Coordinates of C-alpha atoms in Angstrom, one line a residue:
M1236 CA -0.1 0.0 0.1
D1237 CA 0.9 3.7 -0.7
F1238 CA 1.3 5.6 2.4
R1239 CA 1.0 8.7 0.8
K1240 CA -2.6 7.7 0.5
L1241 CA -3.1 6.8 3.7
Q1242 CA -1.8 10.2 4.8
H1243 CA -4.0 11.7 2.1
F1244 CA -7.0 9.8 3.9
M1245 CA -6.1 10.7 7.2
E1246 CA -5.9 14.5 6.4
V1247 CA -9.4 14.4 4.9
A1248 CA -10.7 12.7 7.9
A1249 CA -9.1 15.3 10.5
T1250 CA -10.5 18.1 8.5
G1251 CA -13.6 16.7 6.8
S1252 CA -12.9 18.8 3.5
F1253 CA -10.7 17.9 0.5
T1254 CA -10.2 21.4 0.3
K1255 CA -8.7 22.0 3.6
A1256 CA -6.7 18.7 3.4
S1257 CA -5.2 19.6 0.0
E1258 CA -4.3 23.5 1.7
R1259 CA -2.7 21.6 4.6
L1260 CA -0.6 19.2 2.5
R1261 CA 0.1 21.8 0.0
L1262 CA -1.1 19.7 -2.8
A1263 CA -3.9 20.6 -5.4
Q1264 CA -7.3 19.2 -4.3
P1265 CA -7.7 17.0 -7.6
A1266 CA -4.5 15.2 -6.7
I1267 CA -6.1 14.7 -3.3
S1268 CA -9.4 13.6 -4.6
K1269 CA -7.6 11.2 -7.1
S1270 CA -5.5 9.7 -4.3
I1271 CA -8.4 8.7 -2.3
Q1272 CA -10.3 7.4 -5.4
K1273 CA -7.5 5.3 -6.0
L1274 CA -7.4 4.0 -2.3
E1275 CA -11.0 3.3 -2.4
E1276 CA -10.5 1.3 -5.7
D1277 CA -7.8 -0.6 -4.2
L1278 CA -9.7 -1.7 -1.3
G1279 CA -12.9 -2.0 -2.8
V1280 CA -15.0 0.4 -0.6
T1281 CA -16.0 3.8 -0.1
L1282 CA -14.4 5.8 2.5
F1283 CA -16.1 8.9 2.3
D1284 CA -19.6 9.8 1.9
R1285 CA -19.5 12.6 -0.4
S1286 CA -23.2 13.4 -0.3
E1287 CA -22.9 16.1 2.2
K1288 CA -20.9 19.1 2.1
A1289 CA -18.8 18.0 4.5
A1290 CA -16.7 14.5 3.9
A1291 CA -17.9 12.3 6.3
L1292 CA -16.4 9.1 7.0
T1293 CA -18.4 5.8 6.2
T1294 CA -18.3 2.7 8.5
E1295 CA -15.4 1.2 6.3
G1296 CA -13.6 4.7 6.4
R1297 CA -13.6 4.6 10.3
V1298 CA -12.6 1.1 10.6
L1299 CA -9.6 1.9 8.0
L1300 CA -8.9 5.0 10.0
K1301 CA -8.4 3.0 13.4
H1302 CA -5.8 1.0 11.2
A1303 CA -4.2 3.8 9.2
Q1304 CA -3.0 5.3 12.7
T1305 CA -1.5 2.2 13.8
I1306 CA 0.2 1.5 10.2
L1307 CA 1.7 5.4 10.0
G1308 CA 2.7 5.4 13.7
K1309 CA 4.7 2.5 13.3
V1310 CA 6.2 3.7 10.1
E1311 CA 7.0 6.9 11.7
E1312 CA 8.6 4.6 14.1
A1313 CA 11.0 2.9 12.1
R1314 CA 12.2 5.9 10.6
H1315 CA 13.0 7.1 13.6
E1316 CA 14.6 4.1 15.0
L1317 CA 16.6 3.7 11.3
R1318 CA 17.8 7.4 11.7
E1319 CA 19.0 6.7 15.1
M1320 CA 20.8 3.9 13.5
R1321 CA 22.2 5.8 10.8
D1322 CA 23.4 8.5 13.1
L1323 CA 24.9 6.0 15.6
Q1324 CA 22.3 6.9 18.8
T1325 CA 21.8 3.4 19.0
G1326 CA 22.7 0.0 17.6
E1327 CA 24.3 -3.2 18.6
V1328 CA 27.6 -5.0 18.2
Q1329 CA 28.8 -8.5 18.5
I1330 CA 32.2 -9.1 18.7
G1331 CA 34.3 -12.3 19.8
L1332 CA 37.7 -12.0 21.6
P1333 CA 40.1 -14.4 23.1
S1334 CA 40.7 -13.7 26.8
M1335 CA 44.4 -12.4 26.6
F1336 CA 43.2 -10.0 24.2
S1337 CA 40.5 -8.5 25.8
S1338 CA 42.6 -8.4 29.2
A1339 CA 45.4 -6.4 27.5
Y1340 CA 43.8 -4.4 25.1
F1341 CA 40.2 -4.1 24.6
P1342 CA 39.3 -2.1 28.0
P1343 CA 41.1 1.4 26.7
I1344 CA 39.6 0.6 23.2
I1345 CA 36.0 0.2 24.7
K1346 CA 36.4 3.2 27.0
A1347 CA 37.2 5.6 24.2
F1348 CA 34.5 4.0 21.8
K1349 CA 31.7 4.3 24.1
K1350 CA 33.0 8.0 24.7
R1351 CA 32.3 8.5 21.3
Y1352 CA 29.2 6.5 20.7
P1353 CA 27.6 6.2 24.3
S1354 CA 24.2 4.4 22.9
V1355 CA 25.7 1.7 21.1
H1356 CA 25.5 -1.4 22.8
I1357 CA 28.6 -3.9 23.1
T1358 CA 28.2 -7.7 23.4
V1359 CA 31.3 -9.8 24.1
E1360 CA 31.7 -13.4 23.7
E1361 CA 35.3 -14.3 25.2
E1362 CA 36.3 -17.7 23.6
G1363 CA 39.4 -19.1 22.1
T1364 CA 40.5 -18.2 18.3
V1365 CA 39.2 -21.3 17.0
E1366 CA 35.7 -21.0 18.3
I1367 CA 35.7 -17.1 17.3
R1368 CA 36.2 -18.2 14.0
S1369 CA 33.2 -20.6 14.1
L1370 CA 31.3 -18.0 15.6
I1371 CA 31.8 -15.8 12.9
E1372 CA 31.2 -18.3 10.3
H1373 CA 28.1 -19.2 11.8
K1374 CA 26.6 -15.6 12.5
K1375 CA 27.0 -15.6 15.9
V1376 CA 28.8 -12.3 16.1
D1377 CA 29.7 -9.5 13.6
L1378 CA 33.3 -9.5 14.4
G1379 CA 35.9 -11.6 15.8
I1380 CA 39.7 -11.3 17.2
I1381 CA 41.2 -14.2 15.4
G1382 CA 45.0 -15.4 14.3
Y1383 CA 45.8 -13.6 11.1
D1384 CA 47.0 -15.3 7.8
P1385 CA 47.8 -13.2 4.9
N1386 CA 46.3 -16.3 2.7
E1387 CA 43.2 -16.8 4.6
Q1388 CA 40.3 -17.5 2.1
E1389 CA 37.4 -18.2 4.1
L1390 CA 36.9 -14.9 6.2
E1391 CA 38.1 -11.2 5.6
V1392 CA 40.8 -10.4 7.9
D1393 CA 42.4 -7.1 8.9
L1394 CA 45.7 -7.1 10.8
L1395 CA 45.5 -5.5 14.0
L1396 CA 48.7 -6.4 15.9
T1397 CA 51.6 -8.8 16.6
D1398 CA 52.6 -9.5 20.0
E1399 CA 55.3 -11.8 21.4
L1400 CA 54.2 -15.1 23.6
M1401 CA 56.2 -15.0 26.7
L1402 CA 56.6 -17.5 29.5
C1403 CA 54.8 -16.0 32.6
L1404 CA 56.0 -17.4 36.0
P1405 CA 56.3 -16.4 39.7
M1406 CA 58.9 -14.1 40.5
E1407 CA 60.9 -17.0 42.8
H1408 CA 60.8 -19.6 40.2
P1409 CA 64.5 -20.9 38.9
L1410 CA 63.7 -20.1 35.5
A1411 CA 62.9 -16.4 36.1
A1412 CA 66.3 -15.6 36.1
R1413 CA 66.9 -16.7 32.6
Q1414 CA 67.2 -14.9 29.6
S1415 CA 65.2 -17.4 27.2
V1416 CA 63.8 -20.6 27.4
T1417 CA 62.9 -23.1 25.0
L1418 CA 59.5 -24.6 24.6
Q1419 CA 61.0 -28.0 25.5
E1420 CA 61.9 -26.7 28.7
V1421 CA 58.3 -25.2 29.1
L1422 CA 56.8 -28.6 28.8
R1423 CA 58.8 -30.3 31.4
E1424 CA 57.2 -27.6 33.8
P1425 CA 53.6 -28.0 35.7
L1426 CA 51.3 -25.8 33.1
V1427 CA 48.2 -23.9 33.8
L1428 CA 46.6 -23.5 30.5
F1429 CA 43.5 -22.1 28.6
K1430 CA 40.7 -24.8 27.3
E1431 CA 41.4 -26.4 24.0
G1432 CA 40.6 -23.8 21.2
Y1433 CA 43.1 -21.2 22.4
F1434 CA 46.4 -20.5 20.5
Q1435 CA 48.4 -20.7 23.7
R1436 CA 47.2 -24.3 24.2
K1437 CA 47.4 -25.0 20.4
L1438 CA 51.1 -24.1 20.3
L1439 CA 51.9 -26.3 23.2
E1440 CA 50.2 -29.4 22.2
E1441 CA 52.0 -29.2 18.9
A1442 CA 55.6 -28.6 20.4
S1443 CA 54.5 -31.8 22.8
A1444 CA 53.6 -33.8 19.7
V1445 CA 57.2 -33.0 18.1
S1446 CA 59.5 -33.4 20.6
G1447 CA 57.5 -36.6 22.7
I1448 CA 57.4 -34.5 25.9
P1449 CA 53.8 -35.1 27.5
L1450 CA 51.7 -31.7 28.7
N1451 CA 51.7 -32.0 32.3
V1452 CA 48.6 -29.8 32.8
T1453 CA 47.8 -29.2 36.2
F1454 CA 45.0 -26.6 35.5
T1455 CA 42.5 -25.8 32.6
T1456 CA 40.1 -23.0 32.4
N1457 CA 39.3 -19.9 30.3
Q1458 CA 39.2 -17.4 32.8
L1459 CA 42.8 -15.3 32.4
S1460 CA 42.4 -14.0 35.9
L1461 CA 42.1 -17.2 37.4
I1462 CA 45.4 -18.3 35.3
R1463 CA 47.1 -15.6 36.4
S1464 CA 46.2 -16.2 40.2
L1465 CA 47.3 -19.7 39.9
V1466 CA 50.7 -19.0 38.4
V1467 CA 51.3 -16.5 41.3
E1468 CA 50.4 -19.1 43.7
G1469 CA 53.2 -21.2 42.3
L1470 CA 50.8 -24.1 40.8
G1471 CA 52.2 -23.9 37.5
V1472 CA 53.4 -21.7 34.7
T1473 CA 51.6 -20.8 31.5
L1474 CA 52.3 -18.6 28.3
F1475 CA 50.9 -15.0 27.8
L1476 CA 51.1 -12.6 25.2
S1477 CA 53.5 -9.9 26.6
M1478 CA 51.2 -7.1 27.1
V1479 CA 49.2 -9.5 29.7
P1480 CA 51.3 -9.6 32.9
A1481 CA 53.0 -6.2 31.9
S1482 CA 51.6 -4.4 34.8
D1483 CA 51.5 -7.0 37.4
D1484 CA 54.8 -7.1 39.6
R1485 CA 54.0 -10.7 41.0
L1486 CA 54.9 -12.1 37.9
C1487 CA 57.9 -12.5 35.7
T1488 CA 58.1 -13.0 31.9
V1489 CA 61.0 -15.0 30.0
P1490 CA 61.1 -15.1 26.2
L1491 CA 61.0 -18.1 24.2
D1492 CA 64.0 -19.3 22.2
P1493 CA 63.2 -19.2 19.3
P1494 CA 60.8 -16.3 20.2
V1495 CA 57.1 -16.9 19.1
F1496 CA 55.2 -14.4 17.5
I1497 CA 51.3 -14.1 17.6
H1498 CA 49.8 -12.0 14.5
L1499 CA 46.1 -10.9 15.6
G1500 CA 43.4 -9.4 13.2
V1501 CA 39.8 -8.9 13.0
G1502 CA 37.8 -11.5 11.3
R1503 CA 34.6 -10.8 9.7
R1504 CA 32.4 -12.7 7.2
R1505 CA 33.0 -12.0 3.3
N1506 CA 30.4 -10.6 1.3
T1507 CA 28.0 -10.2 4.3
Y1508 CA 26.1 -7.1 5.5
L1509 CA 27.7 -5.4 8.5
S1510 CA 25.5 -3.1 10.4
I1511 CA 26.4 0.7 10.6
A1512 CA 27.2 0.2 14.4
S1513 CA 29.6 -3.0 13.4
R1514 CA 31.1 -0.9 10.5
A1515 CA 32.3 2.1 12.6
F1516 CA 33.4 -0.2 15.6
L1517 CA 35.5 -1.8 12.7
D1518 CA 36.7 1.2 11.8
F1519 CA 37.7 2.4 15.1
L1520 CA 39.1 -0.9 16.1
K1521 CA 41.4 -0.5 12.7
M1522 CA 42.3 2.9 13.7
S1523 CA 43.3 2.2 17.4
F1524 CA 45.8 -0.1 16.2
H1525 CA 46.9 1.4 13.1

């Protein structure tokens, strides 16, 4: 249905006159009359009793008036909501984050973004990069932080940062004084690790398969703060991005030999619509790192 015809109909009903409606709508009276006539033809009913001087609603006209008010009210609500989304006065972003990224890098980014767009709602799914990739592919999140591969085929990924993976251990640990350690030496230590699907664990599992040294995992969780606390208490060692323990003077970090660098990017589905809010957050995220 042409919403303009409904607007013309409501104006004639409100004024009781085709002439007054045309004046208020700033349209020629024949145009208003033709619009109402076409509406009546479309609906197969007579909406106004034209036998009197005033344009009086028929029974059918009164029924349409009730619905027209609801319909045009909903149309205006939709326009208002879409304008707000266009101007980023509302909207939602769903993003998947690995724990280490969310702890070390995300807080200042989200703080700055919310300062610029306070009404945009951010929903975070905290998982390993393998699971985050699946969340993106299955449209559970709009964006996700995953490992960056320049030869990526399935997803569209923009490189954000490169960080070094470090052995993280208590200050009093015998390896704390070392300049570097090998992955084989790390494997001989009790380990506090993220669950499967996190690149930290995947790296150690691959090193274990190559060296034949079994993983000695004493505790598994996806809670970074718990891993940090367990390491501080001496229950095991772990691998963290260098930024994670940087502000914790209870922990010591030792580089790996050879060094291991992690490349992280922000991924999204290829050739898929991204909401205005999500596009704004994506641009803000890339700007924050670049």
